[in-house]
Amino acid sequence: MSEITKESILKALSYVEDPDLKKDLVTLGMIQELEISNELISFTLVLTTPACPMKDMLVNACRTAIKMMVSDAVKVDIEVSSQVQRSLQTDQILPGVKHVIAVASGKGGVGKSSLSAGLAFSLAHLGAKVGYLDADIYGPSAPTIFGTTQAPEMVSRGDKQVMLPIEKYGIKMLSIGLMTARGQAVVWRGPMVASAFKQFVQDTAWDELDYLIIDLPPGTGDVQLSLVQTVPLTGVVLVTTPQEVALSDARRALGMFSMEQIAKPILGVVENMSYFTPSDAPDKKYRLFGEGGGKQIAQEYQIPFLGEIPLNPDFMKAMDNGTITPDSDLLQPFHEVAKHVAQQVSLIALKK
């Protein structure tokens, strides 16, 4: 049996590699607070996101490496925590926000808002500090999804008046729908829309957030241009359905964010309304709108495919009623997508 020392433990853990970052955990600084007491080894495994999809695999790999290279008789106590790495670009515009993620689609009706909310709820459920900005000025849906009409307050911060986002379920949320009467149309020209979006970003007290999710309106118009000119985006999540008409518009959205003068990272593609599973046949998947469209786009553009979201009437009803909460079982498909999104964000952050 090898002598049990901190050096021998760290040597064993140096053989455990993060499969995404392609470096060992010791080099990455992910092993902290290492202690040895008799035959109990304890340390903290610090992940790059609370939504890490590799958490269980890394914990098991650490335990196996120690038992194989040090002693099979030792007890290993691993506490898991996370520290989301900041995107350096956010320091000036959004100093407390570590990452800004835009959710975009080429057309309406593909479930962009439901995916945006699902990501926000899932990331919050997994332990992240999350904000949600409903940037669809003409068709805001956040008040319905979050079940609130509470208007944001204005407060003084130094010599500046700023808005306080509404906080619900631990998520900070802001929407033009909180500032207009129910059913009131927002009849603004492009410059007014762009100005409102900038105010939502620059004149709002978002404070400390791991992720700010921005639900964009469909298309490639004023808000999208204001976004790329104003906000330090970490990346974009593209939403589509399997139908060819949706795929065609998704390609246009990808084309916009890939333009040389814009060039924002695409975190990946999510296929919404992928299939329907009836309650009396939980093992069946009915592909009502086609199959494989999201994967096809991902392969065409060589970007990650982040997952499928099923068509679920119970989820849709809960969204309409504003009764979704971060611990809802209806969010399970979104949890997997959120983990993959967080994984891509971590990869981008650690490369900068």
Coordinates of C-alpha atoms in Angstrom, one line a residue, residues 16-327:
V16 CA -8.5 11.9 -13.8
E17 CA -9.2 14.1 -16.8
D18 CA -12.1 16.4 -17.5
P19 CA -13.4 14.9 -20.8
D20 CA -14.4 18.3 -22.2
L21 CA -11.5 20.4 -21.1
K22 CA -8.9 17.7 -21.9
K23 CA -6.9 18.5 -18.7
D24 CA -6.6 16.7 -15.4
L25 CA -8.5 17.9 -12.4
V26 CA -5.4 18.9 -10.4
T27 CA -4.1 21.1 -13.2
L28 CA -7.5 22.7 -13.6
G29 CA -7.6 23.6 -9.9
M30 CA -10.8 21.6 -9.3
I31 CA -9.4 19.8 -6.2
Q32 CA -9.6 21.9 -3.1
E33 CA -9.6 21.6 0.7
L34 CA -7.9 18.2 0.6
E35 CA -7.6 16.7 4.1
I36 CA -6.4 13.3 5.4
S37 CA -7.5 12.0 8.8
N38 CA -6.5 8.4 9.6
E39 CA -7.9 6.5 6.6
L40 CA -10.5 9.2 5.6
I41 CA -9.7 11.3 2.6
S42 CA -11.9 14.3 2.1
F43 CA -11.8 17.1 -0.5
T44 CA -14.0 19.4 -2.5
L45 CA -14.5 18.9 -6.2
V46 CA -15.1 22.3 -7.7
L47 CA -17.0 22.1 -11.0
T48 CA -17.2 24.9 -13.6
T49 CA -21.0 24.9 -13.3
P50 CA -23.7 23.5 -11.0
A51 CA -25.3 22.0 -14.1
C52 CA -22.3 19.9 -15.0
P53 CA -23.5 16.8 -16.9
M54 CA -20.2 15.0 -15.9
K55 CA -20.6 15.4 -12.2
D56 CA -21.3 11.8 -11.2
M57 CA -18.7 10.4 -13.7
L58 CA -16.0 12.7 -12.3
V59 CA -16.9 11.8 -8.6
N60 CA -16.7 8.1 -9.4
A61 CA -13.5 8.5 -11.3
C62 CA -11.9 10.4 -8.4
R63 CA -12.9 7.7 -5.9
T64 CA -11.6 4.9 -8.2
A65 CA -8.3 6.6 -8.9
I66 CA -7.6 7.0 -5.1
K67 CA -8.5 3.5 -4.3
M68 CA -6.5 2.0 -7.1
M69 CA -3.3 4.1 -6.7
V70 CA -3.3 4.7 -3.0
S71 CA -5.3 2.2 -1.0
D72 CA -8.5 0.3 -1.5
A73 CA -9.1 0.4 2.3
V74 CA -9.4 4.2 2.6
K75 CA -12.7 6.0 2.8
V76 CA -13.2 8.9 0.3
D77 CA -15.5 11.7 1.1
I78 CA -16.1 14.1 -1.8
E79 CA -18.1 17.2 -1.5
V80 CA -19.1 18.8 -4.8
S81 CA -19.4 22.5 -5.3
S82 CA -19.2 24.8 -8.3
Q83 CA -17.7 28.1 -9.4
V84 CA -19.0 29.4 -12.7
Q85 CA -16.1 31.1 -14.6
R86 CA -16.8 34.6 -15.7
S87 CA -16.8 35.7 -19.3
L88 CA -14.3 38.6 -19.3
Q89 CA -16.5 40.4 -21.8
T90 CA -19.2 41.1 -19.3
D91 CA -17.1 43.1 -16.9
Q92 CA -18.1 46.6 -18.2
I93 CA -21.8 46.3 -19.4
L94 CA -23.0 43.7 -16.9
P95 CA -20.4 43.6 -14.2
G96 CA -22.2 41.1 -11.9
V97 CA -23.3 38.8 -14.7
K98 CA -20.9 35.9 -15.6
H99 CA -22.6 34.7 -18.8
V100 CA -25.3 36.0 -21.2
I101 CA -27.1 33.4 -23.2
A102 CA -29.5 34.4 -26.0
V103 CA -32.2 32.0 -27.2
A104 CA -33.1 32.6 -30.8
S105 CA -35.2 31.3 -33.6
G106 CA -35.7 32.1 -37.2
K107 CA -39.5 32.1 -36.9
G108 CA -42.3 32.3 -34.3
G109 CA -44.2 29.4 -33.0
V110 CA -41.3 27.0 -32.4
G111 CA -41.4 27.3 -28.6
K112 CA -38.5 29.7 -28.1
S113 CA -40.1 31.3 -25.0
S114 CA -41.0 28.0 -23.4
L115 CA -37.4 26.8 -24.0
S116 CA -36.0 30.0 -22.6
A117 CA -38.1 29.7 -19.4
G118 CA -37.3 26.0 -19.2
L119 CA -33.6 26.7 -19.3
A120 CA -33.9 29.4 -16.6
F121 CA -36.0 27.2 -14.3
S122 CA -33.7 24.2 -14.9
L123 CA -30.5 26.1 -14.2
A124 CA -32.0 27.6 -11.1
H125 CA -33.1 24.1 -10.0
L126 CA -29.5 22.8 -10.5
G127 CA -28.2 25.5 -8.2
A128 CA -27.2 28.5 -10.5
K129 CA -28.1 32.2 -10.0
V130 CA -30.3 33.0 -13.0
G131 CA -31.8 36.0 -14.7
Y132 CA -34.5 36.0 -17.4
L133 CA -34.9 38.9 -19.8
D134 CA -38.0 38.7 -22.1
A135 CA -36.8 40.7 -25.1
D136 CA -39.8 40.1 -27.2
I137 CA -41.2 43.6 -27.1
Y138 CA -44.2 43.0 -29.3
G139 CA -45.2 39.6 -27.9
P140 CA -44.0 39.3 -24.3
S141 CA -44.8 36.0 -22.6
A142 CA -42.8 36.1 -19.4
P143 CA -45.6 37.5 -17.2
T144 CA -47.8 34.6 -18.2
I145 CA -45.1 32.0 -17.8
F146 CA -44.0 33.3 -14.4
G147 CA -47.6 34.0 -13.3
T148 CA -47.1 37.6 -12.3
T149 CA -48.0 41.2 -13.3
Q150 CA -46.0 42.9 -10.7
A151 CA -44.3 46.0 -12.2
P152 CA -40.6 46.5 -11.5
E153 CA -39.5 49.3 -9.1
M154 CA -37.1 52.1 -9.9
V155 CA -34.4 52.7 -7.4
S156 CA -31.3 55.0 -7.2
R157 CA -27.9 53.5 -7.6
G158 CA -25.4 56.3 -7.2
D159 CA -26.5 59.1 -9.6
K160 CA -28.5 56.7 -11.8
Q161 CA -32.1 55.4 -11.7
V162 CA -32.3 51.7 -12.4
M163 CA -35.0 49.1 -12.5
L164 CA -35.2 46.2 -10.1
P165 CA -36.1 42.9 -11.8
I166 CA -39.0 41.0 -10.4
E167 CA -37.8 37.9 -8.5
K168 CA -39.8 34.7 -8.5
Y169 CA -38.6 31.2 -7.6
G170 CA -35.1 32.7 -7.1
I171 CA -35.0 33.9 -10.8
K172 CA -34.7 37.6 -11.6
M173 CA -37.1 38.4 -14.4
L174 CA -37.9 41.5 -16.5
S175 CA -40.4 42.0 -19.4
I176 CA -42.1 44.9 -21.2
G177 CA -45.3 42.9 -20.3
L178 CA -44.9 44.0 -16.7
M179 CA -45.1 47.6 -17.7
T180 CA -48.2 47.5 -20.0
A181 CA -51.8 46.6 -19.3
R182 CA -53.0 43.1 -20.2
G183 CA -53.7 42.9 -23.9
Q184 CA -52.2 46.3 -24.6
A185 CA -50.3 46.4 -27.9
V186 CA -46.8 47.9 -28.0
V187 CA -46.9 49.9 -31.3
W188 CA -43.3 51.1 -31.6
R189 CA -41.0 51.6 -34.5
G190 CA -37.6 49.8 -34.6
P191 CA -35.5 52.6 -32.9
M192 CA -37.9 52.6 -29.9
V193 CA -37.7 48.9 -29.6
A194 CA -33.9 49.0 -29.7
S195 CA -33.8 51.7 -27.1
A196 CA -36.1 49.8 -24.7
F197 CA -33.9 46.7 -25.1
K198 CA -30.8 48.7 -24.2
Q199 CA -32.5 50.1 -21.1
F200 CA -33.5 46.5 -20.0
V201 CA -29.8 45.6 -20.2
Q202 CA -27.9 48.7 -19.1
D203 CA -30.3 50.4 -16.7
T204 CA -31.4 47.3 -14.7
A205 CA -29.9 46.1 -11.5
W206 CA -29.2 42.5 -12.4
D207 CA -26.5 42.2 -9.8
E208 CA -24.8 38.8 -9.3
L209 CA -25.9 36.2 -11.8
D210 CA -24.3 33.0 -13.2
Y211 CA -26.4 33.1 -16.3
L212 CA -28.7 35.8 -17.8
I213 CA -31.1 34.1 -20.3
I214 CA -32.4 36.5 -23.0
D215 CA -35.5 35.4 -24.8
L216 CA -35.3 37.1 -28.2
P217 CA -38.1 37.8 -30.6
P218 CA -38.3 35.7 -33.7
G219 CA -36.4 36.7 -36.8
T220 CA -33.3 38.8 -37.5
G221 CA -34.4 42.4 -36.8
D222 CA -33.7 45.4 -34.5
V223 CA -33.6 43.6 -31.2
Q224 CA -31.1 41.0 -32.5
L225 CA -28.9 43.8 -33.9
S226 CA -29.1 45.8 -30.7
L227 CA -28.2 42.6 -28.8
V228 CA -25.0 41.9 -30.6
Q229 CA -24.0 45.6 -30.5
T230 CA -24.8 46.1 -26.8
V231 CA -24.5 42.9 -24.9
P232 CA -21.4 40.8 -24.4
L233 CA -22.9 37.5 -25.4
T234 CA -21.3 34.2 -24.3
G235 CA -23.3 32.4 -27.0
V236 CA -26.6 31.7 -28.7
V237 CA -29.0 28.7 -28.4
L238 CA -31.0 28.1 -31.5
V239 CA -34.5 26.6 -31.3
T240 CA -36.2 24.8 -34.2
T241 CA -38.9 22.2 -34.7
P242 CA -38.4 19.2 -37.1
Q243 CA -40.4 20.8 -39.9
E244 CA -38.6 21.9 -43.0
V245 CA -40.2 25.3 -42.9
A246 CA -38.7 25.9 -39.4
L247 CA -35.4 24.5 -40.4
S248 CA -35.2 26.9 -43.3
D249 CA -35.7 29.9 -41.0
A250 CA -33.3 28.4 -38.5
R251 CA -30.6 28.5 -41.1
R252 CA -31.2 32.2 -41.6
A253 CA -30.8 32.9 -37.9
L254 CA -27.6 30.9 -37.9
G255 CA -26.5 32.9 -40.9
M256 CA -27.0 36.1 -39.0
F257 CA -25.1 35.2 -35.9
S258 CA -22.3 33.7 -38.1
M259 CA -21.8 36.9 -40.1
E260 CA -18.3 38.3 -39.9
Q261 CA -19.4 41.6 -38.4
I262 CA -21.5 39.9 -35.8
A263 CA -19.8 36.5 -35.2
K264 CA -21.3 35.2 -32.0
P265 CA -20.6 31.7 -30.7
I266 CA -23.5 29.2 -31.3
L267 CA -23.8 27.0 -28.2
G268 CA -25.9 24.6 -30.1
V269 CA -29.4 23.6 -31.5
V270 CA -32.4 22.4 -29.6
E271 CA -35.2 20.6 -31.3
N272 CA -38.6 21.4 -29.8
M273 CA -41.9 19.5 -30.2
S274 CA -39.7 16.5 -31.3
Y275 CA -42.3 13.9 -30.3
F276 CA -45.4 13.2 -28.4
T277 CA -45.8 10.4 -25.8
P278 CA -49.3 9.6 -24.7
S279 CA -49.9 9.0 -21.0
D280 CA -51.3 5.5 -21.6
A281 CA -48.2 4.5 -23.6
P282 CA -45.1 6.0 -21.9
D283 CA -42.7 3.9 -24.1
K284 CA -44.0 5.2 -27.4
K285 CA -42.8 8.3 -29.2
Y286 CA -44.9 9.7 -32.0
R287 CA -43.0 12.1 -34.3
L288 CA -45.8 14.3 -35.4
F289 CA -43.8 17.0 -37.2
G290 CA -41.0 14.9 -38.7
E291 CA -37.8 13.6 -37.4
G292 CA -34.1 14.6 -37.1
G293 CA -34.3 18.2 -38.2
G294 CA -32.4 19.6 -35.2
K295 CA -29.6 17.0 -35.7
Q296 CA -29.5 17.8 -39.4
I297 CA -28.9 21.5 -38.7
A298 CA -26.3 20.7 -36.1
Q299 CA -24.4 18.4 -38.6
E300 CA -24.7 21.0 -41.4
Y301 CA -23.1 23.8 -39.4
Q302 CA -20.9 21.5 -37.2
I303 CA -22.4 22.8 -34.0
P304 CA -23.6 20.8 -30.9
F305 CA -27.0 19.2 -30.8
L306 CA -28.2 20.0 -27.3
G307 CA -31.2 17.7 -27.2
E308 CA -34.9 17.2 -27.9
I309 CA -37.9 18.6 -26.1
P310 CA -41.2 16.6 -26.4
L311 CA -44.6 18.0 -27.0
N312 CA -46.2 17.8 -23.6
P313 CA -49.8 19.1 -23.0
D314 CA -49.3 19.2 -19.2
F315 CA -46.3 21.3 -19.5
M316 CA -48.0 23.7 -22.0
K317 CA -51.0 24.0 -19.6
A318 CA -48.7 24.8 -16.6
M319 CA -46.9 27.4 -18.7
D320 CA -50.2 29.0 -19.6
N321 CA -51.3 29.0 -16.0
G322 CA -48.0 30.3 -14.7
T323 CA -47.7 27.3 -12.3
I324 CA -44.3 26.0 -13.4
T325 CA -41.7 25.9 -10.6
P326 CA -38.0 25.0 -10.8
D327 CA -38.7 21.7 -9.0

